[in-house]
C-alpha angles and dihedrals in degrees: 000000000000119000114260120223136196113271135189102206102313094333118105110204125204111280114277120241118286087258093034100097112069128158125222128185125195118192123203118205132193123266088252091064118104146101125300122230087267091055098252114144118237102191126180105188115209099182145324123232118215120214136170127206112216127193137181126181131197096013129151118259088240091059091045091049091050092050091047093048091054095047123012099050094050129086086221141345138183111266119198107204146145107268109214092200095059098025088229139108109255141169122224139153114273139168131210129246138166101030117190126178138161132192124216100177128037094165108135111264092010101068112152139171120228087206146344120197137162144151123251113204125195114245096215116048115241 
């Protein structure tokens, strides 16, 4: 079987850093959720939002610009990714939040990013 890769739509970016693919789940509960007087949790889960933090270091500005053009400036895009909950590669609609980037060289012809990182958040809760 061929190795899968992350994709933004049909675009395959360079591989993120070895620590540049981290999952985050945020659960929203109903207003009636809370702790009893004895401290027991009564939790009525409404949904859980799935998000992945991605990071690349030492990439060209061209590569960073291509990644950004496929993700950040879109209201949503298809993200092909490894879903930790199902242990499978899947494709779903996501959007981008929390973009951070830094440049360490703006010398013409040698432009480079120190880092590019952002969070992709699934549109539909899982």
